[in-house]
Amino acid sequence: MKKILLLVFACLALGLMATGCGGDDEPNSGGSSADQPAEEPSAAAGPAEDAVEVSMEGIAFNPPKVTVKKGGTVTWTNDESVGHDVTKTDGPGPDFSSGDPGAMGEGDTYEQTFDTAGEIAYVCTVHPSMTGAITVK
Ligand SMILES: [Cu+2]
């Protein structure tokens, strides 16, 4: 019985030593994970630009969130046969709307200039779940 216990301890000790050797891989994983978070936010929100284009497709604004420079413009294009509109719901600056609810047909565009910094929310009034956001800075 004691010999079996000794064997178990011997195996555990060897196992711990092997694990210790495996721990030397850590510097690799630490280095790569530090680089990635810096790239993901810019890919999602996009850099602040003078002119941004948003597509209306699949009953959604794409991309749903954009960033535009103060004084810049956002241009929406309806890329499907379903009628849409662009109507501001919240945020600084004057209210805006592309016109009558759902009046933008396929191929129609609507352009809006943003002169006030802040976060602006908008919606397509005929599709309440079709929302978007603009960061002006
Ligand atoms: Cu719509």
Tab-separated table of N, CA and C and ligand atoms in Angstrom:
chain	number	residue	atom	x	y	z
A	1	MET	N	0.839	-1.209	0.000
A	1	MET	CA	0.000	0.000	0.000
A	1	MET	C	0.863	1.244	0.000
A	2	LYS	N	1.902	1.233	0.825
A	2	LYS	CA	2.781	2.409	0.881
A	2	LYS	C	3.500	2.624	-0.448
A	3	LYS	N	3.851	1.531	-1.102
A	3	LYS	CA	4.560	1.656	-2.385
A	3	LYS	C	3.665	2.322	-3.435
A	4	ILE	N	2.396	1.966	-3.370
A	4	ILE	CA	1.457	2.567	-4.331
A	4	ILE	C	1.374	4.072	-4.090
A	5	LEU	N	1.283	4.460	-2.787
A	5	LEU	CA	1.212	5.885	-2.472
A	5	LEU	C	2.458	6.615	-2.976
A	6	LEU	N	3.617	5.983	-2.774
A	6	LEU	CA	4.869	6.598	-3.243
A	6	LEU	C	4.843	6.797	-4.756
A	7	LEU	N	4.321	5.783	-5.439
A	7	LEU	CA	4.236	5.891	-6.893
A	7	LEU	C	3.322	7.048	-7.301
A	8	VAL	N	2.200	7.169	-6.555
A	8	VAL	CA	1.261	8.255	-6.860
A	8	VAL	C	1.951	9.595	-6.666
A	9	PHE	N	2.691	9.734	-5.542
A	9	PHE	CA	3.388	11.002	-5.286
A	9	PHE	C	4.431	11.282	-6.347
A	10	ALA	N	5.123	10.193	-6.747
A	10	ALA	CA	6.156	10.359	-7.770
A	10	ALA	C	5.529	10.859	-9.068
A	11	CYS	N	4.383	10.307	-9.404
A	11	CYS	CA	3.705	10.719	-10.637
A	11	CYS	C	3.251	12.178	-10.526
A	12	LEU	N	2.705	12.536	-9.339
A	12	LEU	CA	2.250	13.910	-9.147
A	12	LEU	C	3.408	14.885	-9.294
A	13	ALA	N	4.568	14.504	-8.674
A	13	ALA	CA	5.737	15.380	-8.740
A	13	ALA	C	6.191	15.566	-10.182
A	14	LEU	N	6.215	14.453	-10.909
A	14	LEU	CA	6.613	14.549	-12.316
A	14	LEU	C	5.609	15.404	-13.098
A	15	GLY	N	4.347	15.197	-12.757
A	15	GLY	CA	3.303	15.948	-13.449
A	15	GLY	C	3.453	17.439	-13.199
A	16	LEU	N	3.741	17.815	-11.939
A	16	LEU	CA	3.903	19.236	-11.611
A	16	LEU	C	5.095	19.820	-12.347
A	17	MET	N	6.181	19.015	-12.432
A	17	MET	CA	7.365	19.508	-13.135
A	17	MET	C	7.057	19.731	-14.616
A	18	ALA	N	6.278	18.776	-15.175
A	18	ALA	CA	5.914	18.911	-16.587
A	18	ALA	C	5.059	20.155	-16.792
A	19	THR	N	4.127	20.386	-15.851
A	19	THR	CA	3.267	21.563	-15.943
A	19	THR	C	4.099	22.835	-15.848
A	20	GLY	N	5.100	22.773	-14.948
A	20	GLY	CA	5.959	23.941	-14.796
A	20	GLY	C	6.679	24.274	-16.090
A	21	CYS	N	7.124	23.229	-16.788
A	21	CYS	CA	7.797	23.458	-18.060
A	21	CYS	C	6.838	24.067	-19.074
A	22	GLY	N	5.573	23.578	-19.055
A	22	GLY	CA	4.585	24.085	-19.994
A	22	GLY	C	4.296	25.557	-19.750
A	23	GLY	N	4.471	26.006	-18.511
A	23	GLY	CA	4.192	27.399	-18.176
A	23	GLY	C	5.078	28.383	-18.895
A	24	ASP	N	6.150	27.905	-19.483
A	24	ASP	CA	7.053	28.810	-20.200
A	24	ASP	C	6.423	29.398	-21.473
A	25	ASP	N	5.245	28.845	-21.869
A	25	ASP	CA	4.598	29.349	-23.082
A	25	ASP	C	3.891	30.679	-22.844
A	26	GLU	N	3.705	31.070	-21.589
A	26	GLU	CA	2.890	32.249	-21.268
A	26	GLU	C	3.298	33.535	-21.984
A	27	PRO	N	4.571	33.850	-22.092
A	27	PRO	CA	4.926	35.114	-22.763
A	27	PRO	C	4.327	35.258	-24.157
A	28	ASN	N	4.141	34.156	-24.865
A	28	ASN	CA	3.566	34.224	-26.214
A	28	ASN	C	2.119	34.700	-26.186
A	29	SER	N	1.289	34.055	-25.317
A	29	SER	CA	-0.118	34.409	-25.273
A	29	SER	C	-0.309	35.826	-24.744
A	30	GLY	N	0.522	36.224	-23.784
A	30	GLY	CA	0.393	37.566	-23.234
A	30	GLY	C	0.700	38.633	-24.261
A	31	GLY	N	1.659	38.391	-25.113
A	31	GLY	CA	2.039	39.388	-26.095
A	31	GLY	C	0.988	39.611	-27.166
A	32	SER	N	0.361	38.546	-27.641
A	32	SER	CA	-0.595	38.695	-28.731
A	32	SER	C	-1.894	39.319	-28.257
A	33	SER	N	-2.355	38.976	-27.028
A	33	SER	CA	-3.624	39.504	-26.547
A	33	SER	C	-3.536	40.996	-26.267
A	34	ALA	N	-2.363	41.528	-26.029
A	34	ALA	CA	-2.224	42.943	-25.727
A	34	ALA	C	-2.417	43.795	-26.983
A	35	ASP	N	-2.137	43.238	-28.152
A	35	ASP	CA	-2.244	44.009	-29.393
A	35	ASP	C	-3.680	44.101	-29.906
A	36	GLN	N	-4.480	43.062	-29.727
A	36	GLN	CA	-5.801	42.990	-30.352
A	36	GLN	C	-6.822	44.022	-29.868
A	37	PRO	N	-6.974	44.270	-28.542
A	37	PRO	CA	-8.027	45.203	-28.120
A	37	PRO	C	-7.916	46.580	-28.762
A	38	ALA	N	-6.719	47.019	-29.103
A	38	ALA	CA	-6.547	48.344	-29.701
A	38	ALA	C	-7.148	48.396	-31.105
A	39	GLU	N	-7.174	47.274	-31.811
A	39	GLU	CA	-7.674	47.279	-33.187
A	39	GLU	C	-9.188	47.130	-33.257
A	40	GLU	N	-9.804	46.369	-32.360
A	40	GLU	CA	-11.231	46.064	-32.464
A	40	GLU	C	-12.146	47.283	-32.374
A	41	PRO	N	-11.940	48.219	-31.415
A	41	PRO	CA	-12.862	49.360	-31.334
A	41	PRO	C	-12.875	50.204	-32.601
A	42	SER	N	-11.712	50.433	-33.198
A	42	SER	CA	-11.661	51.256	-34.402
A	42	SER	C	-12.360	50.565	-35.566
A	43	ALA	N	-12.290	49.250	-35.617
A	43	ALA	CA	-12.947	48.524	-36.698
A	43	ALA	C	-14.464	48.568	-36.532
A	44	ALA	N	-14.956	48.628	-35.293
A	44	ALA	CA	-16.392	48.614	-35.043
A	44	ALA	C	-17.009	49.994	-35.234
A	45	ALA	N	-16.442	51.014	-34.622
A	45	ALA	CA	-17.032	52.347	-34.671
A	45	ALA	C	-16.537	53.130	-35.874
A	46	GLY	N	-15.340	52.854	-36.318
A	46	GLY	CA	-14.779	53.571	-37.448
A	46	GLY	C	-14.173	54.883	-37.004
A	47	PRO	N	-13.171	55.348	-37.724
A	47	PRO	CA	-12.546	56.629	-37.381
A	47	PRO	C	-13.473	57.782	-37.742
A	48	ALA	N	-13.264	58.935	-37.123
A	48	ALA	CA	-14.061	60.115	-37.451
A	48	ALA	C	-13.692	60.588	-38.849
A	49	GLU	N	-14.699	60.694	-39.724
A	49	GLU	CA	-14.444	61.097	-41.101
A	49	GLU	C	-15.297	62.296	-41.483
A	50	ASP	N	-14.919	62.959	-42.567
A	50	ASP	CA	-15.685	64.107	-43.051
A	50	ASP	C	-16.990	63.665	-43.707
A	51	ALA	N	-16.979	62.506	-44.325
A	51	ALA	CA	-18.166	62.004	-45.003
A	51	ALA	C	-18.316	60.511	-44.729
A	52	VAL	N	-19.499	60.141	-44.254
A	52	VAL	CA	-19.768	58.749	-43.907
A	52	VAL	C	-21.000	58.277	-44.672
A	53	GLU	N	-20.958	57.050	-45.145
A	53	GLU	CA	-22.099	56.503	-45.866
A	53	GLU	C	-22.720	55.358	-45.086
A	54	VAL	N	-24.057	55.371	-45.029
A	54	VAL	CA	-24.794	54.324	-44.330
A	54	VAL	C	-25.784	53.700	-45.309
A	55	SER	N	-25.787	52.384	-45.359
A	55	SER	CA	-26.695	51.662	-46.245
A	55	SER	C	-27.940	51.214	-45.483
A	56	MET	N	-29.078	51.223	-46.181
A	56	MET	CA	-30.314	50.678	-45.595
A	56	MET	C	-30.587	49.388	-46.336
A	57	GLU	N	-30.441	48.302	-45.597
A	57	GLU	CA	-30.538	46.988	-46.222
A	57	GLU	C	-30.909	45.964	-45.172
A	58	GLY	N	-31.817	45.060	-45.513
A	58	GLY	CA	-32.224	44.027	-44.563
A	58	GLY	C	-32.964	44.615	-43.376
A	59	ILE	N	-33.734	45.688	-43.605
A	59	ILE	CA	-34.465	46.397	-42.534
A	59	ILE	C	-33.482	46.766	-41.427
A	60	ALA	N	-32.346	47.343	-41.828
A	60	ALA	CA	-31.338	47.762	-40.844
A	60	ALA	C	-30.436	48.821	-41.456
A	61	PHE	N	-29.852	49.637	-40.583
A	61	PHE	CA	-28.845	50.593	-41.018
A	61	PHE	C	-27.488	49.914	-40.897
A	62	ASN	N	-26.694	50.024	-41.939
A	62	ASN	CA	-25.388	49.376	-41.931
A	62	ASN	C	-24.301	50.340	-42.431
A	63	PRO	N	-23.310	50.663	-41.579
A	63	PRO	CA	-23.196	50.225	-40.179
A	63	PRO	C	-24.170	50.991	-39.286
A	64	PRO	N	-24.642	50.362	-38.213
A	64	PRO	CA	-25.619	51.020	-37.328
A	64	PRO	C	-25.016	52.176	-36.534
A	65	LYS	N	-23.709	52.155	-36.330
A	65	LYS	CA	-23.052	53.230	-35.580
A	65	LYS	C	-21.905	53.790	-36.409
A	66	VAL	N	-21.903	55.106	-36.581
A	66	VAL	CA	-20.818	55.745	-37.331
A	66	VAL	C	-20.299	56.945	-36.556
A	67	THR	N	-19.104	57.368	-36.909
A	67	THR	CA	-18.500	58.543	-36.297
A	67	THR	C	-18.140	59.522	-37.401
A	68	VAL	N	-18.572	60.769	-37.232
A	68	VAL	CA	-18.313	61.779	-38.246
A	68	VAL	C	-17.690	63.005	-37.573
A	69	LYS	N	-16.826	63.686	-38.303
A	69	LYS	CA	-16.227	64.905	-37.761
A	69	LYS	C	-17.278	66.009	-37.699
A	70	LYS	N	-17.093	66.940	-36.760
A	70	LYS	CA	-17.979	68.092	-36.655
A	70	LYS	C	-17.955	68.848	-37.980
A	71	GLY	N	-19.129	69.108	-38.526
A	71	GLY	CA	-19.225	69.753	-39.825
A	71	GLY	C	-19.267	68.759	-40.983
A	72	GLY	N	-19.147	67.490	-40.665
A	72	GLY	CA	-19.165	66.448	-41.695
A	72	GLY	C	-20.582	66.010	-42.035
A	73	THR	N	-20.678	65.140	-43.036
A	73	THR	CA	-21.992	64.695	-43.495
A	73	THR	C	-22.124	63.176	-43.437
A	74	VAL	N	-23.374	62.759	-43.242
A	74	VAL	CA	-23.702	61.341	-43.338
A	74	VAL	C	-24.697	61.197	-44.483
A	75	THR	N	-24.445	60.254	-45.363
A	75	THR	CA	-25.339	60.014	-46.488
A	75	THR	C	-25.917	58.606	-46.383
A	76	TRP	N	-27.243	58.548	-46.338
A	76	TRP	CA	-27.926	57.259	-46.274
A	76	TRP	C	-28.401	56.871	-47.670
A	77	THR	N	-28.274	55.610	-48.013
A	77	THR	CA	-28.759	55.105	-49.299
A	77	THR	C	-29.631	53.881	-49.048
A	78	ASN	N	-30.849	53.918	-49.605
A	78	ASN	CA	-31.720	52.756	-49.473
A	78	ASN	C	-31.336	51.729	-50.542
A	79	ASP	N	-30.787	50.610	-50.088
A	79	ASP	CA	-30.304	49.588	-51.009
A	79	ASP	C	-31.246	48.390	-51.132
A	80	GLU	N	-32.545	48.617	-50.833
A	80	GLU	CA	-33.503	47.519	-51.010
A	80	GLU	C	-34.854	48.098	-51.422
A	81	SER	N	-35.776	47.238	-51.809
A	81	SER	CA	-37.062	47.693	-52.339
A	81	SER	C	-38.028	48.142	-51.238
A	82	VAL	N	-37.697	47.874	-49.984
A	82	VAL	CA	-38.546	48.292	-48.863
A	82	VAL	C	-38.346	49.792	-48.617
A	83	GLY	N	-39.454	50.518	-48.402
A	83	GLY	CA	-39.362	51.949	-48.139
A	83	GLY	C	-38.869	52.232	-46.729
A	84	HIS	N	-37.974	53.213	-46.610
A	84	HIS	CA	-37.415	53.577	-45.303
A	84	HIS	C	-37.402	55.089	-45.142
A	85	ASP	N	-37.022	55.542	-43.945
A	85	ASP	CA	-36.745	56.950	-43.711
A	85	ASP	C	-35.692	57.061	-42.625
A	86	VAL	N	-35.193	58.293	-42.444
A	86	VAL	CA	-34.194	58.594	-41.414
A	86	VAL	C	-34.771	59.720	-40.570
A	87	THR	N	-35.040	59.474	-39.292
A	87	THR	CA	-35.643	60.479	-38.430
A	87	THR	C	-34.921	60.529	-37.094
A	88	LYS	N	-34.419	61.703	-36.739
A	88	LYS	CA	-33.691	61.866	-35.475
A	88	LYS	C	-34.624	61.653	-34.291
A	89	THR	N	-34.130	60.951	-33.263
A	89	THR	CA	-34.927	60.725	-32.059
A	89	THR	C	-34.291	61.347	-30.816
A	90	ASP	N	-32.976	61.560	-30.832
A	90	ASP	CA	-32.322	62.079	-29.625
A	90	ASP	C	-30.945	62.646	-29.971
A	91	GLY	N	-30.498	63.593	-29.156
A	91	GLY	CA	-29.145	64.131	-29.318
A	91	GLY	C	-29.150	65.623	-29.587
A	92	PRO	N	-27.949	66.234	-29.539
A	92	PRO	CA	-27.813	67.678	-29.727
A	92	PRO	C	-28.021	68.111	-31.181
A	93	GLY	N	-28.201	69.419	-31.372
A	93	GLY	CA	-28.363	69.951	-32.728
A	93	GLY	C	-29.803	69.900	-33.180
A	94	PRO	N	-30.064	70.431	-34.360
A	94	PRO	CA	-31.437	70.483	-34.872
A	94	PRO	C	-31.989	69.110	-35.225
A	95	ASP	N	-33.325	68.993	-35.125
A	95	ASP	CA	-33.968	67.749	-35.545
A	95	ASP	C	-33.865	67.620	-37.062
A	96	PHE	N	-33.892	66.410	-37.544
A	96	PHE	CA	-33.871	66.202	-38.996
A	96	PHE	C	-34.686	64.971	-39.355
A	97	SER	N	-35.142	64.963	-40.587
A	97	SER	CA	-35.882	63.815	-41.111
A	97	SER	C	-35.748	63.800	-42.624
A	98	SER	N	-35.719	62.607	-43.177
A	98	SER	CA	-35.598	62.485	-44.629
A	98	SER	C	-36.922	62.801	-45.318
A	99	GLY	N	-38.008	62.932	-44.542
A	99	GLY	CA	-39.303	63.251	-45.141
A	99	GLY	C	-40.402	62.355	-44.600
A	100	ASP	N	-41.396	62.084	-45.439
A	100	ASP	CA	-42.523	61.267	-45.006
A	100	ASP	C	-42.054	59.862	-44.607
A	101	PRO	N	-42.748	59.242	-43.638
A	101	PRO	CA	-42.380	57.891	-43.185
A	101	PRO	C	-42.294	56.894	-44.344
A	102	GLY	N	-41.159	56.244	-44.453
A	102	GLY	CA	-40.971	55.202	-45.460
A	102	GLY	C	-40.895	55.714	-46.886
A	103	ALA	N	-40.699	57.048	-47.061
A	103	ALA	CA	-40.733	57.637	-48.412
A	103	ALA	C	-39.480	57.384	-49.237
A	104	MET	N	-38.409	56.940	-48.585
A	104	MET	CA	-37.188	56.668	-49.358
A	104	MET	C	-37.310	55.316	-50.052
A	105	GLY	N	-37.385	55.356	-51.373
A	105	GLY	CA	-37.478	54.119	-52.143
A	105	GLY	C	-36.103	53.583	-52.482
A	106	GLU	N	-36.078	52.474	-53.190
A	106	GLU	CA	-34.806	51.852	-53.560
A	106	GLU	C	-33.958	52.826	-54.381
A	107	GLY	N	-32.709	52.999	-53.973
A	107	GLY	CA	-31.785	53.878	-54.677
A	107	GLY	C	-31.814	55.317	-54.192
A	108	ASP	N	-32.822	55.677	-53.389
A	108	ASP	CA	-32.893	57.053	-52.881
A	108	ASP	C	-31.813	57.301	-51.832
A	109	THR	N	-31.333	58.559	-51.792
A	109	THR	CA	-30.330	58.925	-50.792
A	109	THR	C	-30.816	60.116	-49.986
A	110	TYR	N	-30.286	60.252	-48.786
A	110	TYR	CA	-30.586	61.393	-47.924
A	110	TYR	C	-29.289	61.794	-47.241
A	111	GLU	N	-28.998	63.103	-47.279
A	111	GLU	CA	-27.743	63.599	-46.718
A	111	GLU	C	-28.022	64.582	-45.593
A	112	GLN	N	-27.251	64.483	-44.517
A	112	GLN	CA	-27.427	65.393	-43.386
A	112	GLN	C	-26.045	65.816	-42.879
A	113	THR	N	-25.908	67.118	-42.614
A	113	THR	CA	-24.657	67.661	-42.078
A	113	THR	C	-24.791	67.823	-40.565
A	114	PHE	N	-23.706	67.535	-39.856
A	114	PHE	CA	-23.730	67.599	-38.391
A	114	PHE	C	-22.712	68.608	-37.875
A	115	ASP	N	-23.240	69.690	-37.249
A	115	ASP	CA	-22.385	70.784	-36.768
A	115	ASP	C	-22.235	70.804	-35.251
A	116	THR	N	-22.960	69.951	-34.542
A	116	THR	CA	-22.913	69.948	-33.085
A	116	THR	C	-22.362	68.614	-32.584
A	117	ALA	N	-21.299	68.690	-31.792
A	117	ALA	CA	-20.685	67.471	-31.277
A	117	ALA	C	-21.607	66.764	-30.294
A	118	GLY	N	-21.568	65.447	-30.304
A	118	GLY	CA	-22.371	64.664	-29.365
A	118	GLY	C	-22.844	63.363	-29.983
A	119	GLU	N	-23.729	62.690	-29.251
A	119	GLU	CA	-24.273	61.404	-29.683
A	119	GLU	C	-25.695	61.617	-30.185
A	120	ILE	N	-25.955	61.203	-31.413
A	120	ILE	CA	-27.273	61.381	-32.010
A	120	ILE	C	-27.870	60.019	-32.325
A	121	ALA	N	-29.135	59.855	-31.932
A	121	ALA	CA	-29.839	58.612	-32.222
A	121	ALA	C	-30.906	58.876	-33.271
A	122	TYR	N	-31.124	57.913	-34.161
A	122	TYR	CA	-32.167	58.068	-35.168
A	122	TYR	C	-32.840	56.730	-35.434
A	123	VAL	N	-33.965	56.810	-36.120
A	123	VAL	CA	-34.755	55.607	-36.367
A	123	VAL	C	-35.414	55.699	-37.737
A	124	CYS	N	-35.792	54.559	-38.266
A	124	CYS	CA	-36.680	54.533	-39.423
A	124	CYS	C	-38.068	54.365	-38.827
A	125	THR	N	-38.943	55.386	-39.012
A	125	THR	CA	-40.215	55.391	-38.276
A	125	THR	C	-41.163	54.250	-38.649
A	126	VAL	N	-41.004	53.678	-39.841
A	126	VAL	CA	-41.880	52.561	-40.200
A	126	VAL	C	-41.325	51.215	-39.720
A	127	HIS	N	-40.089	51.225	-39.249
A	127	HIS	CA	-39.477	50.022	-38.686
A	127	HIS	C	-38.826	50.407	-37.353
A	128	PRO	N	-39.608	50.407	-36.262
A	128	PRO	CA	-39.087	50.897	-34.953
A	128	PRO	C	-37.812	50.192	-34.475
A	129	SER	N	-37.578	48.973	-34.920
A	129	SER	CA	-36.352	48.267	-34.501
A	129	SER	C	-35.166	48.648	-35.368
A	130	MET	N	-35.430	49.452	-36.391
A	130	MET	CA	-34.360	49.878	-37.308
A	130	MET	C	-33.790	51.194	-36.806
A	131	THR	N	-32.764	51.096	-35.981
A	131	THR	CA	-32.197	52.276	-35.338
A	131	THR	C	-30.715	52.429	-35.671
A	132	GLY	N	-30.224	53.658	-35.489
A	132	GLY	CA	-28.815	53.920	-35.730
A	132	GLY	C	-28.329	55.025	-34.814
A	133	ALA	N	-27.011	55.192	-34.772
A	133	ALA	CA	-26.421	56.218	-33.919
A	133	ALA	C	-25.243	56.875	-34.629
A	134	ILE	N	-25.107	58.169	-34.372
A	134	ILE	CA	-24.016	58.929	-34.980
A	134	ILE	C	-23.245	59.637	-33.866
A	135	THR	N	-21.945	59.470	-33.849
A	135	THR	CA	-21.106	60.213	-32.938
A	135	THR	C	-20.466	61.342	-33.733
A	136	VAL	N	-20.721	62.584	-33.281
A	136	VAL	CA	-20.137	63.760	-33.939
A	136	VAL	C	-19.037	64.296	-33.040
A	137	LYS	N	-17.828	64.404	-33.579
A	137	LYS	CA	-16.731	64.939	-32.753
A	137	LYS	C	-15.691	65.623	-33.606
B	1	CU	CU	-37.260	51.182	-42.530
